[in-house]
Amino acid sequence: MGYALRRDLTYCEVSDRLVFLDLAADRYFCLSPGLEAGFRAIAAGYADTSPTEETRALLLAGLISETPAPTDARPCASPNPVHRSLLDAPTGTARPLTIGLLTGGIAFARMALRIGRFHQTILRLSQRKAAIGRGRDFDPLAMRELATQFEWTARLTQAHDRCLPRSLALAHHAVTRGWPVDLVIGVQLRPFAAHCWVQAGFDLLNDRIDAVRPFTPILIV
């Protein structure tokens, strides 16, 4: 018998603490020191066959469940290391149609988040990306063009502190056109902050390297 992390939970380690993201509840949280120690033992496969008090508490809270398979409670995987930001390339010519589609996507993402559909939006993106598969290589020119057109949207929408809806819109736009980009959400502690960006392989599409470096990925779609 083993234990499995709840399907709509993900986590990472930041500054010697485990930070969790509950997709269904759209919230971040940490465990108490005792529960965190118990969870670490489970994730490392060190949990005893007889559940401890901490294990029972984690089961009761619904964070983990018993499974006949071996324990699987791995943290978020690491994305590709970022080599460059495509925003550093010279700004190209604005294309009104593409900019309009991207701006509409940002508005739609903001509305979805406002009415509490974060989890559903992530699921839809994941399903569309799974349908593409990983076999398609990125076209550097197409990705640079996409980054350029998306940068133009900042002149039409509020870009400050709007990384999540903007990144969701960019990722959906790319995936719908067959480009399997990665949507990445990262966190930091002391003080707590979360940030979101989009990568095409080793390239950042909508952010600068220095802006994403302080954040540890907690979700990759």
Coordinates of N, CA and C in Angstrom, one line a residue:
M1 N 0.8 -1.2 0.0 CA 0.0 0.0 0.0 C 0.9 1.2 0.0
G2 N 0.4 2.3 -0.7 CA 1.1 3.5 -0.8 C 0.2 4.7 -0.6
Y3 N 0.7 5.9 -0.9 CA -0.1 7.1 -0.7 C 0.1 7.9 -2.0
A4 N -1.0 8.6 -2.4 CA -1.0 9.5 -3.6 C -1.4 10.9 -3.2
L5 N -0.8 11.9 -3.8 CA -1.2 13.2 -3.6 C -2.5 13.5 -4.3
R6 N -3.4 14.3 -3.7 CA -4.6 14.6 -4.4 C -4.4 15.2 -5.7
R7 N -5.2 14.8 -6.7 CA -4.9 15.1 -8.1 C -4.9 16.6 -8.4
D8 N -5.7 17.4 -7.6 CA -5.7 18.9 -7.9 C -4.8 19.6 -6.9
L9 N -3.8 18.9 -6.4 CA -2.8 19.5 -5.5 C -1.4 19.4 -6.2
T10 N -0.6 20.5 -6.0 CA 0.8 20.4 -6.4 C 1.6 21.2 -5.3
Y11 N 2.9 20.9 -5.3 CA 3.7 21.6 -4.3 C 5.2 21.7 -4.7
C12 N 5.9 22.5 -4.0 CA 7.3 22.6 -4.3 C 8.0 23.0 -3.0
E13 N 9.3 23.0 -2.9 CA 10.1 23.4 -1.7 C 10.7 24.7 -1.9
V14 N 10.5 25.6 -1.0 CA 11.0 27.0 -1.1 C 11.6 27.4 0.2
S15 N 12.8 27.7 0.3 CA 13.4 28.2 1.5 C 13.2 27.2 2.7
D16 N 13.4 25.9 2.4 CA 13.3 24.8 3.4 C 11.8 24.6 3.8
R17 N 10.9 25.1 3.1 CA 9.5 24.9 3.5 C 8.8 24.3 2.2
L18 N 7.7 23.5 2.5 CA 6.9 23.0 1.4 C 5.7 24.0 1.2
V19 N 5.5 24.4 0.0 CA 4.4 25.3 -0.4 C 3.5 24.5 -1.3
F20 N 2.2 24.5 -1.0 CA 1.2 23.8 -1.8 C 0.3 24.7 -2.5
L21 N -0.2 24.3 -3.7 CA -1.2 25.0 -4.5 C -2.4 24.1 -4.6
D22 N -3.5 24.5 -4.1 CA -4.8 23.8 -4.2 C -5.5 24.4 -5.4
L23 N -5.5 23.7 -6.5 CA -6.1 24.2 -7.8 C -7.6 24.4 -7.6
A24 N -8.2 23.5 -7.0 CA -9.7 23.6 -6.9 C -10.1 24.7 -6.0
A25 N -9.4 25.0 -5.0 CA -9.7 26.1 -4.1 C -9.0 27.4 -4.5
D26 N -8.1 27.3 -5.4 CA -7.3 28.5 -5.9 C -6.6 29.2 -4.7
R27 N -5.8 28.4 -4.0 CA -5.1 29.0 -2.8 C -3.8 28.3 -2.6
Y28 N -2.9 29.0 -2.0 CA -1.6 28.5 -1.6 C -1.6 28.3 -0.1
F29 N -0.9 27.3 0.4 CA -0.8 27.1 1.8 C 0.5 26.3 2.2
C30 N 0.9 26.4 3.5 CA 1.9 25.6 4.0 C 1.3 24.7 5.1
L31 N 2.0 23.6 5.5 CA 1.6 22.8 6.6 C 2.2 23.2 7.9
S32 N 1.7 22.8 9.0 CA 2.4 22.9 10.2 C 3.7 22.1 10.2
P33 N 4.6 22.5 11.0 CA 5.9 21.7 11.0 C 5.7 20.2 11.2
G34 N 4.8 19.8 12.1 CA 4.6 18.4 12.3 C 4.0 17.7 11.1
L35 N 3.0 18.3 10.5 CA 2.4 17.7 9.3 C 3.4 17.7 8.1
E36 N 4.2 18.8 8.1 CA 5.1 18.9 7.0 C 6.2 17.7 7.1
A37 N 6.6 17.5 8.3 CA 7.6 16.4 8.5 C 7.0 15.1 8.2
G38 N 5.7 14.9 8.5 CA 5.0 13.6 8.2 C 4.8 13.5 6.7
F39 N 4.5 14.6 6.0 CA 4.4 14.6 4.5 C 5.7 14.3 3.9
R40 N 6.8 14.9 4.4 CA 8.1 14.6 3.8 C 8.4 13.1 3.9
A41 N 8.1 12.5 5.0 CA 8.4 11.1 5.2 C 7.6 10.3 4.2
I42 N 6.3 10.6 3.9 CA 5.5 9.9 3.0 C 6.1 10.1 1.6
A43 N 6.4 11.4 1.2 CA 6.9 11.6 -0.2 C 8.2 10.9 -0.4
A44 N 9.0 10.8 0.6 CA 10.3 10.1 0.5 C 10.2 8.6 0.5
G45 N 9.0 8.1 0.8 CA 8.8 6.6 0.9 C 9.2 6.0 2.2
Y46 N 9.3 6.9 3.3 CA 9.8 6.4 4.6 C 8.7 6.1 5.5
A47 N 7.4 6.4 5.1 CA 6.3 6.2 6.0 C 6.1 4.8 6.4
D48 N 5.8 4.5 7.7 CA 5.6 3.2 8.2 C 4.3 2.6 7.6
T49 N 4.3 1.3 7.6 CA 3.1 0.6 7.1 C 1.8 1.0 7.9
S50 N 2.0 1.2 9.2 CA 1.0 1.6 10.1 C 0.9 3.1 10.1
P51 N -0.2 3.7 9.8 CA -0.2 5.2 9.7 C 0.1 5.9 11.0
T52 N 0.9 6.9 10.9 CA 1.2 7.8 12.1 C 0.0 8.8 12.3
E53 N 0.1 9.5 13.4 CA -0.9 10.5 13.7 C -0.9 11.6 12.6
E54 N 0.4 11.9 12.1 CA 0.5 12.9 11.0 C -0.1 12.4 9.7
T55 N 0.1 11.1 9.4 CA -0.5 10.5 8.2 C -2.0 10.5 8.3
R56 N -2.5 10.1 9.4 CA -4.0 10.1 9.6 C -4.6 11.5 9.4
A57 N -3.8 12.5 9.9 CA -4.3 13.9 9.7 C -4.3 14.3 8.3
L58 N -3.3 13.9 7.5 CA -3.2 14.3 6.1 C -4.3 13.6 5.3
L59 N -4.6 12.3 5.7 CA -5.6 11.6 5.1 C -7.0 12.2 5.4
L60 N -7.2 12.6 6.6 CA -8.5 13.2 7.0 C -8.7 14.6 6.3
A61 N -7.6 15.3 6.1 CA -7.7 16.6 5.4 C -7.9 16.4 3.9
G62 N -7.7 15.2 3.4 CA -7.9 15.0 2.0 C -6.7 15.4 1.1
L63 N -5.5 15.6 1.8 CA -4.4 16.0 1.0 C -3.7 14.8 0.3
I64 N -3.8 13.6 0.9 CA -3.3 12.4 0.3 C -4.4 11.3 0.4
S65 N -4.3 10.3 -0.3 CA -5.2 9.1 -0.2 C -4.4 7.8 -0.3
E66 N -5.0 6.8 0.2 CA -4.3 5.5 0.2 C -4.5 4.9 -1.2
T67 N -3.5 4.2 -1.7 CA -3.5 3.6 -3.0 C -2.8 2.2 -2.9
P68 N -3.3 1.2 -3.7 CA -2.6 0.0 -3.8 C -1.2 0.0 -4.5
A69 N -1.0 1.1 -5.2 CA 0.3 1.3 -5.9 C 1.3 1.9 -5.0
P70 N 2.6 1.9 -5.4 CA 3.6 2.5 -4.6 C 3.3 4.0 -4.4
T71 N 3.8 4.6 -3.4 CA 3.6 6.0 -3.0 C 4.1 6.9 -4.2
D72 N 3.2 7.9 -4.5 CA 3.6 8.8 -5.5 C 3.1 10.2 -5.1
A73 N 4.0 10.9 -4.5 CA 3.7 12.3 -4.0 C 4.9 13.2 -4.3
R74 N 5.2 13.2 -5.6 CA 6.4 14.0 -6.0 C 6.0 15.5 -6.1
P75 N 7.0 16.3 -5.9 CA 6.8 17.8 -6.1 C 6.7 18.1 -7.6
C76 N 6.4 19.4 -7.8 CA 6.4 19.9 -9.2 C 7.7 19.7 -9.9
A77 N 7.7 19.2 -11.1 CA 8.9 19.0 -11.8 C 9.5 20.3 -12.2
S78 N 10.8 20.4 -12.6 CA 11.4 21.6 -13.0 C 11.2 21.8 -14.5
P79 N 10.9 23.1 -14.9 CA 10.8 23.3 -16.3 C 12.1 23.4 -17.0
N80 N 12.2 23.5 -18.3 CA 13.4 23.7 -19.0 C 14.1 25.0 -18.4
P81 N 15.4 25.0 -18.2 CA 16.1 26.2 -17.8 C 16.0 27.2 -18.9
V82 N 15.7 28.5 -18.4 CA 15.5 29.5 -19.4 C 16.9 30.1 -19.9
H83 N 17.1 30.1 -21.2 CA 18.3 30.6 -21.8 C 18.2 32.1 -22.2
R84 N 17.0 32.5 -22.6 CA 16.9 33.9 -23.1 C 15.4 34.3 -23.1
S85 N 15.2 35.6 -23.1 CA 13.8 36.1 -23.2 C 13.7 36.7 -24.6
L86 N 12.6 36.3 -25.2 CA 12.3 36.8 -26.6 C 11.9 38.2 -26.5
L87 N 11.6 38.8 -25.4 CA 11.3 40.2 -25.3 C 12.5 41.1 -25.5
D88 N 13.7 40.5 -25.4 CA 14.9 41.2 -25.7 C 15.2 41.4 -27.2
A89 N 14.4 40.7 -28.0 CA 14.6 40.9 -29.4 C 13.9 42.2 -29.9
P90 N 14.4 42.8 -31.0 CA 13.8 44.1 -31.4 C 12.3 43.9 -31.7
T91 N 11.5 45.0 -31.3 CA 10.1 44.9 -31.4 C 9.7 45.0 -32.9
G92 N 8.9 44.1 -33.4 CA 8.5 44.0 -34.7 C 7.3 44.8 -35.0
T93 N 6.7 44.7 -36.2 CA 5.6 45.4 -36.6 C 4.3 44.8 -36.0
A94 N 3.4 45.7 -35.5 CA 2.2 45.3 -34.9 C 1.3 44.7 -35.9
R95 N 0.6 43.6 -35.6 CA -0.4 43.0 -36.4 C -1.7 43.0 -35.7
P96 N -2.6 43.9 -36.2 CA -3.8 44.2 -35.4 C -4.7 42.9 -35.2
L97 N -4.8 42.0 -36.1 CA -5.6 40.8 -35.9 C -5.1 40.0 -34.8
T98 N -3.8 39.7 -34.8 CA -3.2 38.9 -33.7 C -3.3 39.6 -32.4
I99 N -3.1 40.9 -32.4 CA -3.1 41.6 -31.1 C -4.6 41.6 -30.6
G100 N -5.5 41.7 -31.5 CA -6.9 41.7 -31.1 C -7.3 40.4 -30.5
L101 N -6.9 39.3 -31.1 CA -7.2 37.9 -30.6 C -6.5 37.7 -29.2
L102 N -5.3 38.2 -29.1 CA -4.6 38.1 -27.8 C -5.3 38.9 -26.7
T103 N -5.7 40.1 -27.1 CA -6.4 41.0 -26.1 C -7.7 40.4 -25.7
G104 N -8.4 39.8 -26.6 CA -9.7 39.2 -26.3 C -9.5 38.0 -25.4
G105 N -8.4 37.3 -25.6 CA -8.0 36.1 -24.8 C -7.7 36.6 -23.3
I106 N -7.1 37.7 -23.2 CA -6.8 38.2 -21.9 C -8.0 38.6 -21.1
A107 N -9.0 39.2 -21.8 CA -10.2 39.6 -21.2 C -11.0 38.4 -20.8
F108 N -11.0 37.3 -21.6 CA -11.7 36.1 -21.3 C -11.1 35.4 -20.1
A109 N -9.8 35.4 -20.0 CA -9.1 34.8 -18.9 C -9.4 35.5 -17.6
R110 N -9.4 36.8 -17.7 CA -9.7 37.6 -16.5 C -11.1 37.3 -16.0
M111 N -12.0 37.2 -16.9 CA -13.4 36.9 -16.5 C -13.5 35.5 -15.9
A112 N -12.8 34.5 -16.5 CA -12.8 33.2 -15.9 C -12.3 33.2 -14.5
L113 N -11.2 33.9 -14.3 CA -10.6 33.9 -12.9 C -11.5 34.7 -12.0
R114 N -12.2 35.7 -12.4 CA -13.0 36.5 -11.6 C -14.2 35.7 -11.0
I115 N -14.7 34.7 -11.8 CA -15.9 33.9 -11.4 C -15.4 32.6 -10.8
G116 N -14.1 32.5 -10.5 CA -13.6 31.3 -9.8 C -13.4 30.0 -10.7
R117 N -13.0 30.2 -11.9 CA -12.8 29.1 -12.8 C -11.3 28.8 -13.1
F118 N -10.5 29.1 -12.1 CA -9.1 28.9 -12.3 C -8.8 27.4 -12.6
H119 N -9.3 26.5 -11.8 CA -9.0 25.1 -12.0 C -9.5 24.6 -13.4
Q120 N -10.7 25.0 -13.8 CA -11.3 24.6 -15.1 C -10.4 25.1 -16.2
T121 N -9.9 26.4 -16.1 CA -9.1 27.0 -17.1 C -7.8 26.2 -17.3
I122 N -7.2 25.8 -16.1 CA -6.0 25.0 -16.2 C -6.2 23.7 -16.8
L123 N -7.3 23.0 -16.4 CA -7.6 21.7 -17.0 C -7.8 21.8 -18.5
R124 N -8.5 22.8 -19.0 CA -8.8 23.0 -20.4 C -7.4 23.2 -21.2
L125 N -6.6 24.0 -20.6 CA -5.3 24.2 -21.2 C -4.5 22.9 -21.3
S126 N -4.5 22.1 -20.2 CA -3.8 20.9 -20.1 C -4.3 19.9 -21.1
Q127 N -5.6 19.8 -21.3 CA -6.2 18.9 -22.2 C -5.8 19.2 -23.7
R128 N -5.9 20.5 -24.0 CA -5.6 20.9 -25.3 C -4.1 20.7 -25.6
K129 N -3.2 20.9 -24.6 CA -1.8 20.7 -24.9 C -1.5 19.2 -25.0
A130 N -2.2 18.3 -24.3 CA -2.0 16.9 -24.4 C -2.4 16.4 -25.8
A131 N -3.4 17.0 -26.4 CA -3.8 16.6 -27.7 C -2.8 16.9 -28.8
I132 N -1.9 17.9 -28.5 CA -0.8 18.2 -29.4 C 0.3 17.2 -29.3
G133 N 0.7 16.8 -28.1 CA 1.8 16.0 -27.9 C 3.1 16.8 -27.9
R134 N 4.2 16.1 -27.7 CA 5.5 16.8 -27.6 C 6.4 16.6 -28.8
G135 N 5.8 16.1 -29.9 CA 6.6 15.8 -31.0 C 7.0 17.1 -31.9
R136 N 6.2 18.1 -31.7 CA 6.4 19.3 -32.6 C 7.5 20.2 -32.0
D137 N 8.5 20.6 -32.9 CA 9.5 21.5 -32.5 C 9.0 22.9 -32.6
F138 N 9.6 23.8 -31.8 CA 9.2 25.2 -31.9 C 9.9 25.9 -33.0
D139 N 9.2 26.7 -33.7 CA 9.7 27.5 -34.8 C 10.2 28.8 -34.2
P140 N 11.5 29.1 -34.1 CA 12.0 30.3 -33.5 C 11.4 31.6 -34.0
L141 N 11.3 31.6 -35.3 CA 10.7 32.9 -35.9 C 9.3 33.1 -35.4
A142 N 8.5 32.0 -35.4 CA 7.1 32.0 -35.0 C 7.0 32.4 -33.6
M143 N 7.8 31.9 -32.7 CA 7.8 32.2 -31.3 C 8.2 33.7 -31.0
R144 N 9.2 34.1 -31.8 CA 9.6 35.5 -31.6 C 8.5 36.5 -32.1
E145 N 7.8 36.1 -33.2 CA 6.7 36.9 -33.6 C 5.5 36.9 -32.6
L146 N 5.3 35.7 -32.0 CA 4.2 35.7 -31.0 C 4.5 36.5 -29.8
A147 N 5.8 36.5 -29.4 CA 6.2 37.3 -28.2 C 6.1 38.8 -28.6
T148 N 6.4 39.1 -29.8 CA 6.3 40.5 -30.2 C 4.9 41.0 -30.2
Q149 N 4.0 40.2 -30.8 CA 2.6 40.7 -30.8 C 2.0 40.7 -29.4
F150 N 2.4 39.8 -28.5 CA 1.9 39.8 -27.2 C 2.4 41.0 -26.4
E151 N 3.6 41.4 -26.7 CA 4.1 42.6 -26.0 C 3.3 43.8 -26.4
W152 N 2.8 43.9 -27.6 CA 2.0 45.0 -28.0 C 0.7 45.1 -27.2
T153 N 0.2 44.0 -26.7 CA -1.1 44.0 -25.9 C -0.9 44.8 -24.6
A154 N 0.3 44.9 -24.1 CA 0.5 45.7 -22.8 C 0.1 47.1 -23.0
R155 N 0.1 47.6 -24.2 CA -0.3 49.0 -24.5 C -1.8 49.2 -24.5
L156 N -2.5 48.0 -24.6 CA -4.0 48.1 -24.6 C -4.7 47.6 -23.4
T157 N -3.9 46.9 -22.6 CA -4.5 46.3 -21.3 C -3.6 46.6 -20.2
Q158 N -4.2 46.4 -19.0 CA -3.4 46.6 -17.7 C -2.4 45.5 -17.5
A159 N -1.2 45.7 -17.8 CA -0.2 44.6 -17.7 C 0.4 44.4 -16.3
H160 N 0.3 45.5 -15.5 CA 1.0 45.4 -14.1 C 0.2 44.5 -13.2
D161 N 0.9 43.5 -12.6 CA 0.3 42.6 -11.6 C -0.8 41.8 -12.3
R162 N -0.7 41.5 -13.6 CA -1.8 40.7 -14.2 C -1.1 39.5 -14.9
C163 N -0.1 39.0 -14.3 CA 0.7 37.9 -15.0 C -0.2 36.7 -15.2
L164 N -1.1 36.3 -14.3 CA -1.8 35.1 -14.5 C -2.8 35.1 -15.7
P165 N -3.7 36.1 -15.8 CA -4.6 36.1 -17.0 C -3.8 36.3 -18.3
R166 N -2.8 37.1 -18.2 CA -2.1 37.4 -19.5 C -1.3 36.1 -19.9
S167 N -0.7 35.4 -19.0 CA 0.0 34.2 -19.3 C -1.0 33.1 -19.8
L168 N -2.1 33.0 -19.1 CA -3.2 32.0 -19.6 C -3.6 32.3 -21.0
A169 N -3.8 33.6 -21.3 CA -4.3 33.9 -22.6 C -3.2 33.6 -23.7
L170 N -1.9 33.9 -23.4 CA -0.9 33.6 -24.3 C -0.7 32.1 -24.5
A171 N -0.8 31.4 -23.4 CA -0.6 29.9 -23.5 C -1.8 29.3 -24.3
H172 N -3.0 29.7 -24.1 CA -4.1 29.2 -24.8 C -4.0 29.6 -26.3
H173 N -3.6 30.8 -26.6 CA -3.4 31.2 -28.0 C -2.4 30.3 -28.7
A174 N -1.2 30.0 -28.0 CA -0.2 29.2 -28.6 C -0.6 27.8 -28.8
V175 N -1.2 27.2 -27.8 CA -1.6 25.8 -27.8 C -2.7 25.6 -28.8
T176 N -3.6 26.5 -28.9 CA -4.7 26.4 -29.9 C -4.1 26.3 -31.3
R177 N -3.0 26.9 -31.5 CA -2.3 26.9 -32.9 C -1.3 25.8 -33.0
G178 N -1.3 24.9 -32.0 CA -0.4 23.7 -32.2 C 1.0 23.9 -31.6
W179 N 1.2 24.9 -30.8 CA 2.5 25.1 -30.2 C 2.5 24.7 -28.7
P180 N 3.1 23.6 -28.3 CA 3.0 23.1 -26.9 C 3.8 23.9 -25.9
V181 N 3.5 25.1 -25.7 CA 4.3 25.9 -24.7 C 4.0 25.5 -23.3
D182 N 4.8 25.9 -22.4 CA 4.6 25.6 -21.0 C 4.1 26.9 -20.2
L183 N 3.0 26.7 -19.5 CA 2.6 27.7 -18.6 C 3.2 27.4 -17.2
V184 N 3.9 28.3 -16.6 CA 4.6 28.0 -15.4 C 4.2 29.0 -14.3
I185 N 3.8 28.5 -13.1 CA 3.5 29.3 -12.0 C 4.6 29.0 -10.9
G186 N 5.2 30.1 -10.4 CA 6.2 30.0 -9.4 C 5.9 30.7 -8.2
V187 N 6.5 30.4 -7.1 CA 6.3 31.1 -5.8 C 7.6 31.4 -5.1
Q188 N 7.5 32.3 -4.2 CA 8.7 32.6 -3.3 C 8.1 32.9 -1.9
L189 N 8.9 32.8 -0.9 CA 8.6 33.1 0.5 C 9.4 34.3 1.0
R190 N 8.8 34.8 2.1 CA 9.5 35.9 2.9 C 9.9 37.1 2.0
P191 N 9.0 37.9 1.5 CA 7.5 37.7 1.6 C 7.0 36.7 0.5
F192 N 5.8 36.2 0.8 CA 5.2 35.3 -0.2 C 4.8 36.1 -1.4
A193 N 5.0 35.5 -2.6 CA 4.6 36.1 -3.9 C 4.5 35.0 -4.9
A194 N 3.6 35.1 -5.8 CA 3.5 34.1 -6.9 C 3.6 34.9 -8.2
H195 N 4.1 34.2 -9.2 CA 4.3 34.8 -10.5 C 4.0 33.7 -11.6
C196 N 3.6 34.2 -12.8 CA 3.3 33.2 -13.9 C 3.9 33.7 -15.2
W197 N 4.4 32.8 -16.0 CA 5.0 33.1 -17.2 C 4.8 31.9 -18.2
V198 N 5.2 32.2 -19.5 CA 5.1 31.2 -20.5 C 6.4 30.9 -21.2
Q199 N 6.8 29.7 -21.3 CA 8.0 29.3 -22.0 C 7.8 28.5 -23.2
A200 N 8.6 28.7 -24.2 CA 8.6 27.8 -25.4 C 10.0 27.1 -25.4
G201 N 10.1 25.9 -24.8 CA 11.4 25.3 -24.6 C 12.2 26.1 -23.7
F202 N 13.4 26.6 -24.1 CA 14.3 27.3 -23.3 C 14.1 28.8 -23.4
D203 N 13.1 29.3 -24.1 CA 12.8 30.7 -24.3 C 11.6 31.2 -23.5
L204 N 11.8 32.4 -22.9 CA 10.7 33.0 -22.3 C 9.9 33.9 -23.3
L205 N 8.6 33.7 -23.3 CA 7.8 34.5 -24.3 C 7.3 35.8 -23.8
N206 N 7.0 35.9 -22.5 CA 6.3 37.1 -22.0 C 6.9 37.7 -20.7
D207 N 8.2 37.5 -20.5 CA 8.8 38.0 -19.3 C 10.3 38.1 -19.5
R208 N 11.0 38.7 -18.5 CA 12.4 38.8 -18.5 C 13.0 37.7 -17.6
I209 N 14.2 37.3 -17.8 CA 14.8 36.3 -17.0 C 15.0 36.7 -15.6
D210 N 15.4 38.0 -15.3 CA 15.6 38.4 -14.0 C 14.2 38.4 -13.2
A211 N 13.1 38.6 -13.9 CA 11.8 38.6 -13.2 C 11.3 37.3 -12.8
V212 N 11.7 36.2 -13.5 CA 11.3 34.9 -13.1 C 12.3 34.1 -12.2
R213 N 13.5 34.6 -12.2 CA 14.6 33.8 -11.5 C 14.3 33.6 -10.0
P214 N 13.7 34.6 -9.3 CA 13.4 34.4 -7.8 C 12.4 33.4 -7.5
F215 N 11.6 32.9 -8.5 CA 10.4 32.0 -8.2 C 10.7 30.6 -8.5
T216 N 10.3 29.7 -7.6 CA 10.4 28.3 -7.7 C 9.1 27.7 -8.3
P217 N 9.2 27.0 -9.4 CA 8.0 26.5 -10.1 C 7.2 25.6 -9.1
I218 N 5.9 25.8 -9.1 CA 4.9 25.0 -8.3 C 3.9 24.3 -9.2
L219 N 3.8 24.8 -10.4 CA 2.8 24.2 -11.4 C 3.4 24.5 -12.8
I220 N 3.4 23.4 -13.6 CA 3.8 23.5 -15.0 C 2.7 22.8 -15.8
V221 N 2.1 23.5 -16.8 CA 1.1 23.0 -17.6 C 1.7 22.9 -19.0

